[in-house]
Amino acid sequence: MKKYQVTCLFLAYILSAYGQGEVVSKRLEDTTITAENFEISVVEVPRNITIITREDMERRGVKDVEEALKVVPNLQVIRSMGDASFSLRGQSPSKASVNTLVLVNGSGIGTPDTGSYNLSLIPVDKIEKIEVIPSGGSVLYGEGGTGGVINIVVKEPYAKKNYGSLAVEAGSYNLRGYQVNYGTEITNNLLFDMTYLDKKMDGYRHHQSNDMQYIETNVKYLLKDDGYLEFGYSNSRNDKKIPGDLTEEELEDDRRQSTSDTESTDKVDIYRFTMKNKLAKNLEFMLFGDYKDRHYTSQTTNRKTEVFYVKPQVKYTYLDDSYVIVGGDFLDGETKVKKRDKKTKKVTGDENTTKDSYGGFVLNKLDFGDIQLIQGYRKQEIKYDSKNLLKNTEDKNSFNEDVFEIAANYLLNDASSVYVNYSTAFRAPSASEAGRWLQTQTLKPQTNRTIETGGKFGWNNFYLSGALFNIETENEIFYDPDPDYGGKNYNLPGKTSRKGIEITMEQFFNKLTLRESFGYIHTDIKSGKYKGNEIAGVPKYNYNIEAMYEVIPNCTITTSFYYYGSSYSANDFNNELGKDSGHTELDLALNYKFNDGFAIFGGVRNLLDEKYSDYIRATYSKSKGWDKAYNPAPERNFYAGVKYAF
């Protein structure tokens, strides 16, 4: 009963917040590049897209990508022992990194063997905006987006002489950091920008720290008709101490203690190239690609990854506002992993994995005035070659899949639209999953079919975006610690189901901006040993209420409230360990901008000092049987800083 009372209070708050005004919703000015790689208005996208702008992140005082994404309905941030990952629309938390496609400027950043990524290596001050398309993007971006796509768009150089910024910050857990940015217009056509960041924090728990250095340079050459050539290079290093999971007894005894002495270093070099050019009045060409070199080391693991990616595409406009986009992509990746025993230093694993992916796609949009019809198709082939050099074995797997999308979007007016969308998506088992596969089962790709309907509405000072969705998944890939499955990966026979609703609203007043988001999802395993059970680790409810108030000119206070409902622990597909309680979070941020370019900022995270865990998973061992492992979240903490922009 309590959860329904809380939901009613939330809805009552939303209704009471509505009022008349003269401000046209700021969200109608938002555009997206993720939906088509060419910029279009969010009103024309037949998906429940969420766009988090640089201004949104500044007013909330977010410190990283994970914190920025907390406002997205039906999105979970999974913070395990190492890097964070994201679960969209009820994907199993233990498979979040391979079910959600995370991009930077349209290019995937996951490793070929595990799909993992380290977003700590992307400073939040370098981000222009983040675009989230749940259950979407598979036609353009291909395999791996069964949950959806998160595209992080970083800042580009702009045409201005001698601009930049200096910033320093400090806070709880010995947080200290500084950032320097400088850019300039070298000639009328040649732009340059560079950024350096150094940030350190000891962490909430013992044996927990994060030390990051980041440098990036970009050169942009402007062509005619808004075309350009851009070259970029970034180098980042992230040194971490990882404290490990806790049992329930350890959590109650001392939630800040460490059970691990793991230390890691993650280095990444990225070389990027982008070209956009108008070949004719109705023909545009875009080409982008990158080369990534990532090297991760710890006491037990040495992982070296190299990935080359290229994607050309053309956009041909016909019949006034109708157009077709045709393109392809190619990925060539290799990961070498060597593992050693921590005590003896003896080599316990030596593997080499290559991944080749070839894809072609077409996206057609027919515009009949207020009615827009979208059709999309992709063909993709993926090849894995995994060699175990210790055992002298080789495992080759290939997958050849088709992806479809059909959608209709109806423009009610310049500010509102309604849509219906049907799409498919797939992901192949990663090389790491294939290496720990249930021997009695053949590897199969996981496939999704999604039906979604929703709309976007803006009038006066009010904005609303919402969707209803139904996702049917076949051959879903699970990791199961149950002894019947030997702690292996496998395809769940039959189907799993996810049905839900998402709502985001904003109200803009003279000095007050209110934002609310609400997500509900019902999950159901429809076959196999766990038939009738919920997908473990997925809360049914999550919502966010945010209020930003301009106390005096250029001085704002932002309060953000988050609620996450109860759920079974991740990997508890038996649903027998009992649900973990939900929790709330309350953050407070202050920003004050002076007229001379100086700004001060600060805030409090977890203002109510709630004690909860970022991630709880079910574990099994022969000696203890079933148990739970906890990753406790920080208690109340503070931060403050100063920034000068010129």
XYZ file of C-alpha atoms in Angstrom:
646
model
C 0.000 0.000 0.000
C 2.847 2.365 0.843
C 4.206 2.406 -2.704
C 0.803 3.387 -4.086
C 0.494 6.208 -1.542
C 3.922 7.497 -2.541
C 2.953 7.341 -6.212
C -0.272 9.249 -5.541
C 1.635 11.947 -3.672
C 4.036 12.190 -6.595
C 1.192 12.635 -9.102
C -0.523 15.148 -6.843
C 2.665 17.162 -6.706
C 2.878 17.201 -10.507
C -0.705 18.389 -10.913
C -0.297 21.109 -8.298
C 2.850 22.365 -10.036
C 1.113 23.212 -13.301
C 0.391 26.838 -14.002
C -0.012 29.296 -16.872
C 2.923 31.201 -18.279
C 4.267 32.976 -21.329
C 7.472 30.953 -21.722
C 7.533 28.467 -24.581
C 9.014 25.189 -23.353
C 12.790 25.176 -23.669
C 12.678 21.495 -24.541
C 11.150 22.313 -27.934
C 14.480 23.861 -28.890
C 16.301 20.554 -28.282
C 17.660 18.648 -31.253
C 19.158 15.180 -31.489
C 21.852 13.665 -33.673
C 21.555 10.141 -32.257
C 18.254 9.321 -33.979
C 19.643 9.728 -37.523
C 23.264 10.998 -37.183
C 21.958 14.154 -38.872
C 20.446 16.759 -36.566
C 16.633 16.800 -36.230
C 14.103 18.151 -33.728
C 13.054 15.880 -30.850
C 9.402 16.423 -31.851
C 10.126 14.504 -35.061
C 11.642 11.471 -33.304
C 9.151 8.581 -32.836
C 10.814 7.513 -29.583
C 10.695 8.605 -25.961
C 14.066 10.304 -26.182
C 15.665 12.064 -23.203
C 18.190 14.854 -23.750
C 20.348 16.024 -20.850
C 22.048 19.310 -21.737
C 25.205 20.882 -20.367
C 23.013 23.428 -18.545
C 21.023 20.601 -16.925
C 24.220 19.028 -15.625
C 25.644 22.324 -14.338
C 22.534 23.231 -12.354
C 22.408 19.770 -10.745
C 26.126 19.787 -9.980
C 26.694 16.327 -11.477
C 30.214 14.915 -11.135
C 30.057 12.144 -13.766
C 27.963 10.558 -16.514
C 26.348 8.113 -14.076
C 24.949 10.935 -11.969
C 23.736 12.833 -15.031
C 21.643 9.853 -16.183
C 19.737 9.412 -12.914
C 16.855 11.558 -14.234
C 16.025 9.143 -17.087
C 12.868 7.085 -16.348
C 13.359 3.292 -16.220
C 17.152 3.667 -16.256
C 19.284 2.033 -13.555
C 22.862 2.979 -12.846
C 24.669 -0.233 -11.894
C 27.700 0.541 -9.711
C 29.512 -2.684 -9.033
C 33.126 -3.125 -7.875
C 34.622 -1.536 -10.973
C 33.054 0.662 -13.650
C 29.428 1.737 -13.769
C 27.020 0.399 -16.396
C 23.414 1.186 -17.338
C 20.264 -0.893 -17.544
C 17.449 0.504 -19.702
C 13.859 -0.738 -19.508
C 14.421 -3.696 -17.240
C 17.522 -5.345 -18.676
C 19.221 -7.740 -16.248
C 21.725 -5.648 -14.203
C 24.485 -8.246 -14.559
C 24.202 -7.841 -18.360
C 23.755 -4.066 -18.451
C 27.052 -3.292 -20.203
C 26.248 -5.580 -23.167
C 22.527 -4.759 -23.500
C 22.886 -0.964 -23.640
C 24.961 0.571 -26.405
C 27.056 3.461 -25.042
C 28.496 5.818 -27.658
C 30.727 8.883 -27.669
C 29.929 11.096 -30.659
C 28.187 8.143 -32.316
C 30.975 5.580 -31.844
C 30.760 2.652 -29.426
C 33.286 2.511 -26.562
C 32.813 -1.064 -25.313
C 35.667 -3.593 -25.512
C 35.341 -6.441 -28.079
C 35.631 -9.221 -25.476
C 33.341 -8.060 -22.628
C 31.579 -4.927 -23.913
C 32.744 -3.047 -20.804
C 33.452 0.690 -20.777
C 34.886 3.196 -18.315
C 32.933 6.457 -18.360
C 35.089 7.832 -15.548
C 37.516 8.628 -18.370
C 35.100 11.230 -19.827
C 35.096 14.482 -17.804
C 31.590 15.839 -17.401
C 32.834 19.347 -18.281
C 33.720 18.091 -21.778
C 30.135 16.963 -22.454
C 27.796 19.118 -24.524
C 24.778 16.850 -24.002
C 23.730 13.235 -23.467
C 21.004 11.657 -25.604
C 19.159 8.530 -24.434
C 16.917 6.500 -26.769
C 15.464 3.464 -24.948
C 14.802 0.383 -27.119
C 16.065 2.310 -30.138
C 19.001 2.914 -32.418
C 19.610 -0.622 -33.689
C 19.093 0.241 -37.364
C 21.765 2.956 -37.273
C 24.144 1.522 -34.676
C 23.614 -2.213 -34.888
C 24.232 -5.032 -32.452
C 24.233 -4.451 -28.681
C 21.378 -1.965 -28.294
C 18.606 -4.267 -27.078
C 18.095 -1.981 -24.077
C 18.702 1.191 -26.057
C 21.371 3.727 -26.945
C 23.168 6.331 -24.821
C 25.129 8.836 -26.928
C 27.521 11.222 -25.176
C 28.100 14.280 -27.367
C 31.307 16.102 -26.422
C 32.000 19.789 -27.027
C 33.492 20.956 -30.307
C 35.661 24.003 -31.047
C 33.685 27.113 -31.966
C 34.428 30.303 -33.855
C 35.773 32.733 -31.235
C 39.164 34.247 -30.528
C 40.816 33.208 -27.265
C 38.133 31.590 -25.133
C 38.448 29.124 -22.290
C 37.979 28.395 -18.605
C 39.797 27.547 -15.373
C 38.111 25.566 -12.588
C 39.076 24.065 -9.230
C 36.975 21.971 -6.847
C 37.256 20.207 -3.487
C 34.976 18.094 -1.337
C 34.371 15.129 0.922
C 36.617 12.051 0.822
C 39.558 14.293 -0.055
C 38.125 15.307 -3.422
C 40.368 17.760 -5.249
C 40.579 18.635 -8.899
C 41.289 21.294 -11.472
C 40.572 21.820 -15.162
C 41.997 24.096 -17.866
C 40.361 24.729 -21.250
C 41.545 26.962 -24.087
C 40.299 27.473 -27.623
C 40.694 29.949 -30.418
C 39.807 30.787 -34.006
C 43.171 30.488 -35.792
C 41.720 31.643 -39.131
C 38.200 32.183 -40.415
C 38.038 28.466 -41.219
C 40.392 26.844 -38.723
C 39.386 26.314 -35.075
C 41.362 24.827 -32.184
C 40.412 23.642 -28.694
C 42.194 21.772 -25.898
C 41.338 20.629 -22.359
C 43.347 19.246 -19.458
C 41.789 17.821 -16.295
C 43.255 16.329 -13.120
C 40.890 14.919 -10.493
C 41.489 12.810 -7.389
C 39.220 11.385 -4.690
C 39.939 8.885 -1.909
C 36.441 7.401 -1.864
C 33.838 6.596 0.778
C 35.251 3.205 1.781
C 38.647 1.993 2.880
C 40.951 1.040 0.034
C 38.872 3.101 -2.414
C 40.253 5.891 -4.567
C 39.948 7.360 -8.053
C 42.783 9.338 -9.667
C 42.093 10.641 -13.186
C 44.063 12.662 -15.732
C 42.579 13.649 -19.079
C 43.850 15.675 -22.037
C 42.071 16.342 -25.326
C 42.806 18.401 -28.426
C 40.495 19.138 -31.370
C 41.066 20.860 -34.698
C 38.092 21.781 -36.873
C 38.219 23.114 -40.437
C 35.027 24.739 -41.720
C 33.787 23.989 -45.232
C 31.001 25.587 -47.239
C 27.307 25.050 -46.419
C 27.922 24.118 -42.748
C 30.317 21.343 -43.696
C 33.506 20.651 -41.766
C 36.503 18.401 -41.167
C 37.391 17.612 -37.560
C 40.332 15.763 -36.034
C 40.524 14.929 -32.344
C 42.830 13.155 -29.926
C 42.298 12.326 -26.273
C 44.437 10.582 -23.686
C 43.144 9.524 -20.294
C 44.445 7.603 -17.320
C 42.375 6.327 -14.413
C 44.053 4.781 -11.334
C 41.657 3.070 -8.944
C 41.606 1.187 -5.683
C 38.590 -1.134 -5.516
C 37.224 -2.122 -2.062
C 35.206 -5.223 -3.016
C 31.721 -6.441 -2.044
C 30.469 -6.973 1.512
C 28.337 -9.696 3.033
C 25.300 -8.697 5.096
C 27.247 -9.297 8.334
C 30.178 -7.176 7.132
C 27.779 -4.441 6.030
C 26.189 -4.259 9.486
C 29.564 -4.369 11.227
C 31.298 -1.627 9.195
C 29.875 -0.543 5.831
C 33.082 1.342 4.980
C 35.434 -1.614 5.335
C 37.270 -3.197 2.424
C 37.416 -6.856 1.448
C 39.784 -6.416 -1.485
C 43.232 -4.994 -2.177
C 42.658 -4.670 -5.936
C 44.362 -1.734 -7.647
C 43.933 -0.974 -11.341
C 45.156 1.398 -14.036
C 43.090 2.156 -17.143
C 44.709 4.075 -20.018
C 42.873 5.058 -23.191
C 44.065 6.823 -26.347
C 41.430 7.803 -28.923
C 42.016 9.281 -32.385
C 38.864 10.644 -34.062
C 37.980 11.914 -37.518
C 34.689 13.428 -38.713
C 33.712 14.849 -42.079
C 30.418 16.427 -43.055
C 29.868 17.937 -46.476
C 27.012 18.965 -48.731
C 27.672 17.340 -52.095
C 24.627 18.873 -53.781
C 21.537 20.847 -52.852
C 19.718 17.706 -51.732
C 22.644 15.389 -50.970
C 24.697 15.335 -47.748
C 27.648 13.124 -46.892
C 29.006 12.210 -43.465
C 31.990 10.086 -42.503
C 33.300 9.453 -39.057
C 35.677 6.985 -37.575
C 38.078 6.419 -34.740
C 40.901 4.284 -33.438
C 40.891 3.347 -29.737
C 43.804 1.905 -27.794
C 42.909 0.843 -24.242
C 45.226 -0.793 -21.712
C 43.867 -2.052 -18.370
C 46.107 -3.554 -15.690
C 45.627 -4.841 -12.140
C 47.462 -7.298 -9.886
C 45.772 -10.179 -11.714
C 44.777 -8.868 -15.165
C 46.528 -7.307 -18.140
C 44.051 -6.414 -20.908
C 45.089 -4.684 -24.127
C 42.347 -3.605 -26.562
C 42.574 -1.997 -29.991
C 39.501 -1.053 -32.041
C 39.171 0.588 -35.439
C 35.723 1.837 -36.490
C 34.505 3.689 -39.580
C 31.008 4.726 -40.662
C 30.097 6.503 -43.943
C 26.552 7.556 -44.787
C 24.668 9.796 -47.217
C 21.361 11.609 -46.888
C 19.311 12.242 -50.037
C 16.330 14.594 -49.751
C 13.399 14.183 -52.121
C 9.760 15.329 -52.252
C 10.478 18.464 -50.220
C 10.972 17.147 -46.627
C 11.230 13.413 -47.348
C 14.645 11.778 -47.348
C 16.536 8.502 -47.302
C 19.746 7.759 -45.365
C 22.011 4.981 -46.623
C 25.188 3.923 -44.879
C 27.383 1.218 -43.501
C 29.883 0.551 -40.748
C 32.917 -1.595 -40.149
C 34.596 -2.556 -36.882
C 37.868 -4.402 -36.417
C 38.783 -5.067 -32.797
C 41.251 -7.159 -30.848
C 41.632 -7.822 -27.133
C 44.552 -9.631 -25.516
C 44.045 -10.729 -21.920
C 46.644 -12.285 -19.641
C 45.765 -13.270 -16.067
C 48.109 -14.175 -13.204
C 47.719 -15.612 -9.744
C 48.033 -12.739 -7.274
C 50.379 -14.621 -4.929
C 52.449 -16.891 -7.164
C 52.386 -14.629 -10.249
C 51.848 -17.756 -12.320
C 49.981 -17.198 -15.587
C 46.463 -18.626 -15.230
C 44.940 -17.298 -18.433
C 46.171 -16.127 -21.828
C 43.484 -15.304 -24.398
C 43.315 -13.411 -27.652
C 39.914 -12.325 -29.032
C 39.223 -10.642 -32.363
C 35.893 -9.183 -33.447
C 34.953 -8.161 -36.981
C 31.612 -6.520 -37.707
C 30.164 -5.480 -41.075
C 26.863 -3.639 -41.327
C 24.723 -1.848 -43.872
C 21.540 0.119 -43.262
C 18.869 2.228 -44.910
C 16.454 4.618 -43.184
C 13.638 6.222 -45.168
C 11.395 9.044 -43.959
C 8.275 9.990 -45.932
C 6.815 13.377 -45.011
C 3.140 14.028 -45.820
C 2.720 17.364 -44.065
C 1.772 16.521 -40.497
C 2.276 12.780 -40.982
C 5.744 11.253 -41.042
C 6.353 7.583 -41.893
C 9.716 5.968 -41.055
C 11.048 2.649 -42.317
C 14.454 1.243 -41.424
C 16.450 -1.911 -42.173
C 19.910 -3.178 -41.209
C 21.913 -6.232 -42.169
C 24.856 -7.102 -39.921
C 27.433 -9.861 -39.706
C 29.636 -10.378 -36.632
C 32.593 -12.738 -36.375
C 34.443 -13.695 -33.187
C 37.686 -15.623 -33.025
C 38.781 -16.500 -29.468
C 42.096 -18.266 -28.841
C 43.120 -19.748 -25.510
C 46.897 -19.774 -25.747
C 47.347 -21.786 -22.534
C 45.039 -24.604 -23.586
C 45.914 -24.215 -27.286
C 42.241 -24.070 -28.261
C 40.323 -21.849 -30.660
C 36.623 -20.984 -30.733
C 35.036 -19.265 -33.731
C 31.484 -17.899 -33.798
C 29.615 -15.893 -36.399
C 26.180 -14.264 -36.339
C 24.179 -12.843 -39.224
C 21.074 -10.866 -38.274
C 18.462 -8.472 -39.676
C 16.953 -5.467 -37.877
C 13.733 -3.628 -38.794
C 11.926 -0.475 -37.737
C 8.547 0.893 -38.811
C 7.113 4.051 -37.250
C 4.523 6.752 -37.761
C 4.751 10.235 -36.256
C 1.881 12.739 -36.323
C 2.686 16.415 -35.731
C -0.196 17.953 -33.803
C 1.473 21.374 -34.071
C 4.979 22.842 -33.962
C 5.282 21.867 -30.299
C 3.534 18.484 -30.064
C 3.483 15.075 -31.706
C 2.219 11.523 -31.149
C 3.779 8.351 -32.524
C 3.693 4.579 -32.751
C 6.807 2.487 -33.342
C 7.621 -1.171 -33.995
C 11.254 -2.254 -34.004
C 13.541 -5.236 -33.587
C 17.026 -5.473 -32.076
C 19.613 -8.122 -31.332
C 22.879 -8.783 -29.605
C 25.281 -11.650 -30.020
C 26.955 -13.368 -27.064
C 30.216 -11.551 -26.335
C 33.493 -13.435 -26.533
C 33.711 -13.356 -22.738
C 30.207 -14.836 -22.408
C 30.985 -17.510 -24.997
C 34.034 -18.518 -22.956
C 31.791 -19.248 -19.959
C 28.849 -20.795 -21.816
C 26.733 -23.710 -20.643
C 28.224 -26.666 -22.502
C 24.888 -28.367 -23.137
C 23.574 -25.389 -25.117
C 24.357 -23.855 -28.522
C 25.077 -20.111 -28.650
C 22.224 -18.044 -30.075
C 21.734 -14.286 -30.445
C 19.276 -12.531 -28.146
C 16.478 -10.782 -30.079
C 13.942 -8.113 -29.104
C 10.629 -6.985 -30.535
C 9.342 -3.670 -29.188
C 6.021 -1.917 -29.685
C 5.963 1.626 -28.327
C 3.458 4.459 -28.491
C 3.773 7.895 -26.976
C 3.995 11.594 -27.565
C 5.562 14.948 -26.793
C 3.442 17.956 -25.882
C 4.386 21.567 -25.263
C 2.171 24.513 -24.537
C 2.678 27.750 -22.624
C 5.179 26.880 -19.889
C 4.536 23.130 -19.851
C 6.319 20.188 -21.495
C 5.311 16.524 -21.381
C 6.919 13.457 -22.905
C 5.627 9.943 -22.319
C 5.454 6.419 -23.696
C 3.853 3.017 -23.238
C 5.970 0.046 -24.336
C 5.870 -3.730 -24.650
C 9.122 -5.653 -25.195
C 9.243 -9.361 -26.017
C 12.698 -10.960 -25.876
C 13.647 -14.385 -27.216
C 16.712 -16.383 -26.153
C 17.690 -13.788 -23.550
C 21.264 -14.244 -22.367
C 21.493 -14.720 -18.595
C 24.341 -15.292 -16.196
C 23.102 -17.661 -13.504
C 24.979 -18.546 -10.275
C 22.491 -21.363 -9.615
C 24.374 -24.710 -9.236
C 22.058 -26.249 -11.869
C 23.727 -23.939 -14.402
C 27.215 -24.014 -12.896
C 27.650 -20.243 -12.789
C 27.524 -20.086 -16.585
C 25.942 -17.980 -19.323
C 23.138 -19.422 -21.412
C 20.122 -18.569 -23.575
C 16.903 -18.718 -21.570
C 14.550 -20.945 -23.577
C 11.478 -19.079 -24.811
C 10.573 -15.502 -23.994
C 10.826 -12.784 -21.380
C 8.457 -9.837 -21.263
C 8.732 -6.190 -20.187
C 5.774 -3.820 -20.139
C 5.936 -0.298 -18.828
C 5.251 3.410 -18.859
C 7.522 6.461 -18.843
C 6.575 10.085 -18.167
C 8.741 13.205 -18.080
C 7.324 16.687 -17.394
C 8.706 20.190 -17.002
C 7.173 23.509 -15.998
C 8.935 26.810 -16.627
C 8.025 29.807 -14.488
C 9.677 33.178 -14.052
C 12.288 32.070 -11.499
C 11.279 28.458 -10.919
C 11.754 25.402 -13.115
C 10.208 22.072 -12.101
C 11.017 18.701 -13.636
C 9.468 15.307 -12.873
C 10.078 11.865 -14.327
C 8.291 8.603 -13.555
C 8.955 5.049 -14.676
C 7.050 1.812 -14.124
C 7.979 -1.583 -15.527
C 6.571 -5.080 -15.101
C 8.916 -7.940 -15.995
C 7.975 -11.582 -16.506
C 9.984 -14.715 -17.344
C 7.588 -16.704 -19.528
C 9.300 -20.069 -19.817
C 11.925 -22.391 -18.396
C 12.876 -23.081 -14.800
C 11.979 -19.547 -13.672
C 8.628 -19.283 -15.458
C 6.359 -16.728 -13.772
C 9.190 -14.986 -11.878
C 10.355 -11.388 -12.182
C 13.667 -10.478 -13.797
C 15.994 -10.071 -10.835
C 17.458 -6.699 -9.942
C 14.805 -4.583 -11.692
C 12.635 -2.251 -9.527
C 9.072 -1.699 -10.705
C 9.065 2.003 -9.824
C 11.516 4.859 -10.088
C 10.880 8.588 -10.169
C 12.605 11.912 -9.823
C 11.426 15.387 -8.755
C 13.664 18.375 -9.373
C 13.177 22.052 -8.552
C 15.508 24.851 -9.683
C 14.927 28.321 -8.200
C 16.725 31.544 -9.104
C 17.156 33.166 -5.690
C 18.721 36.321 -7.122
C 19.855 37.027 -10.690
C 22.440 34.411 -11.799
C 22.166 32.483 -8.511
C 20.240 29.202 -8.576
C 19.514 26.475 -6.053
C 18.545 23.042 -7.371
C 16.992 20.271 -5.290
C 16.823 16.763 -6.774
C 14.830 13.920 -5.216
C 15.102 10.309 -6.441
C 13.103 7.217 -5.504
C 13.946 3.628 -6.480
C 11.520 0.828 -5.656
C 12.279 -2.563 -4.137
C 13.534 -5.481 -6.234
C 15.013 -8.939 -5.975
C 18.808 -8.974 -5.866
C 20.533 -9.181 -9.240
C 20.863 -12.815 -10.435
C 18.231 -14.060 -7.942
C 16.051 -15.475 -10.719
C 14.494 -17.901 -8.226
C 13.006 -14.836 -6.480
C 13.569 -16.634 -3.184
C 16.013 -14.412 -1.231
C 13.405 -11.737 -0.612
C 13.199 -8.260 -2.083
C 15.726 -5.599 -1.153
C 14.121 -2.424 0.147
C 13.847 0.613 -2.068
C 15.579 3.842 -1.171
C 15.468 7.610 -1.673
C 18.175 10.135 -2.467
C 18.075 13.920 -2.004
C 20.733 16.197 -3.511
C 21.182 19.965 -3.238
C 23.243 22.152 -5.589
C 24.037 25.876 -5.744
C 25.468 27.858 -8.671
C 26.246 31.572 -8.749
C 27.627 33.288 -11.846
C 29.218 36.720 -11.514
C 29.129 39.191 -14.372
C 32.897 39.138 -14.860
C 33.127 35.452 -15.818
C 33.649 34.044 -12.336
C 31.277 31.427 -10.929
C 31.091 29.506 -7.674
C 29.339 26.191 -7.193
C 28.754 23.694 -4.425
C 26.336 21.164 -3.067
C 25.389 18.257 -0.856
C 24.779 14.728 -2.094
C 22.592 12.339 -0.082
C 21.422 15.249 2.059
C 19.260 13.002 4.272
C 22.238 10.718 4.974
C 20.419 7.589 3.788
C 22.273 4.286 4.141
C 21.679 2.123 1.085
C 23.628 0.041 -1.423
C 24.316 0.984 -5.022
C 24.202 -2.669 -6.083
C 23.105 -5.937 -4.465
C 23.578 -9.295 -6.169
C 22.854 -12.911 -5.341
C 25.828 -15.265 -4.986
C 26.177 -19.011 -4.518
C 28.979 -21.144 -3.078
C 29.088 -24.782 -1.969
C 30.180 -23.819 1.535
C 27.631 -21.038 2.207
C 24.876 -21.743 -0.295
C 22.902 -18.678 -1.402
C 23.975 -15.286 -0.079
C 23.996 -11.608 -1.024
C 26.884 -9.294 -1.900
C 26.540 -5.550 -1.197
C 28.232 -2.479 -2.629
C 27.356 0.295 -0.119
C 26.771 3.836 -1.370
C 28.379 6.947 0.185
C 26.639 8.725 3.028
C 26.143 12.510 3.103
C 28.993 14.286 1.297
C 29.860 17.791 0.114
C 31.649 19.540 -2.745
C 32.480 23.142 -3.723
C 34.450 24.923 -6.415
C 35.145 28.058 -8.401
C 35.292 28.561 -12.177
C 36.451 31.404 -14.403
C 35.379 31.582 -18.047
C 36.662 34.021 -20.659
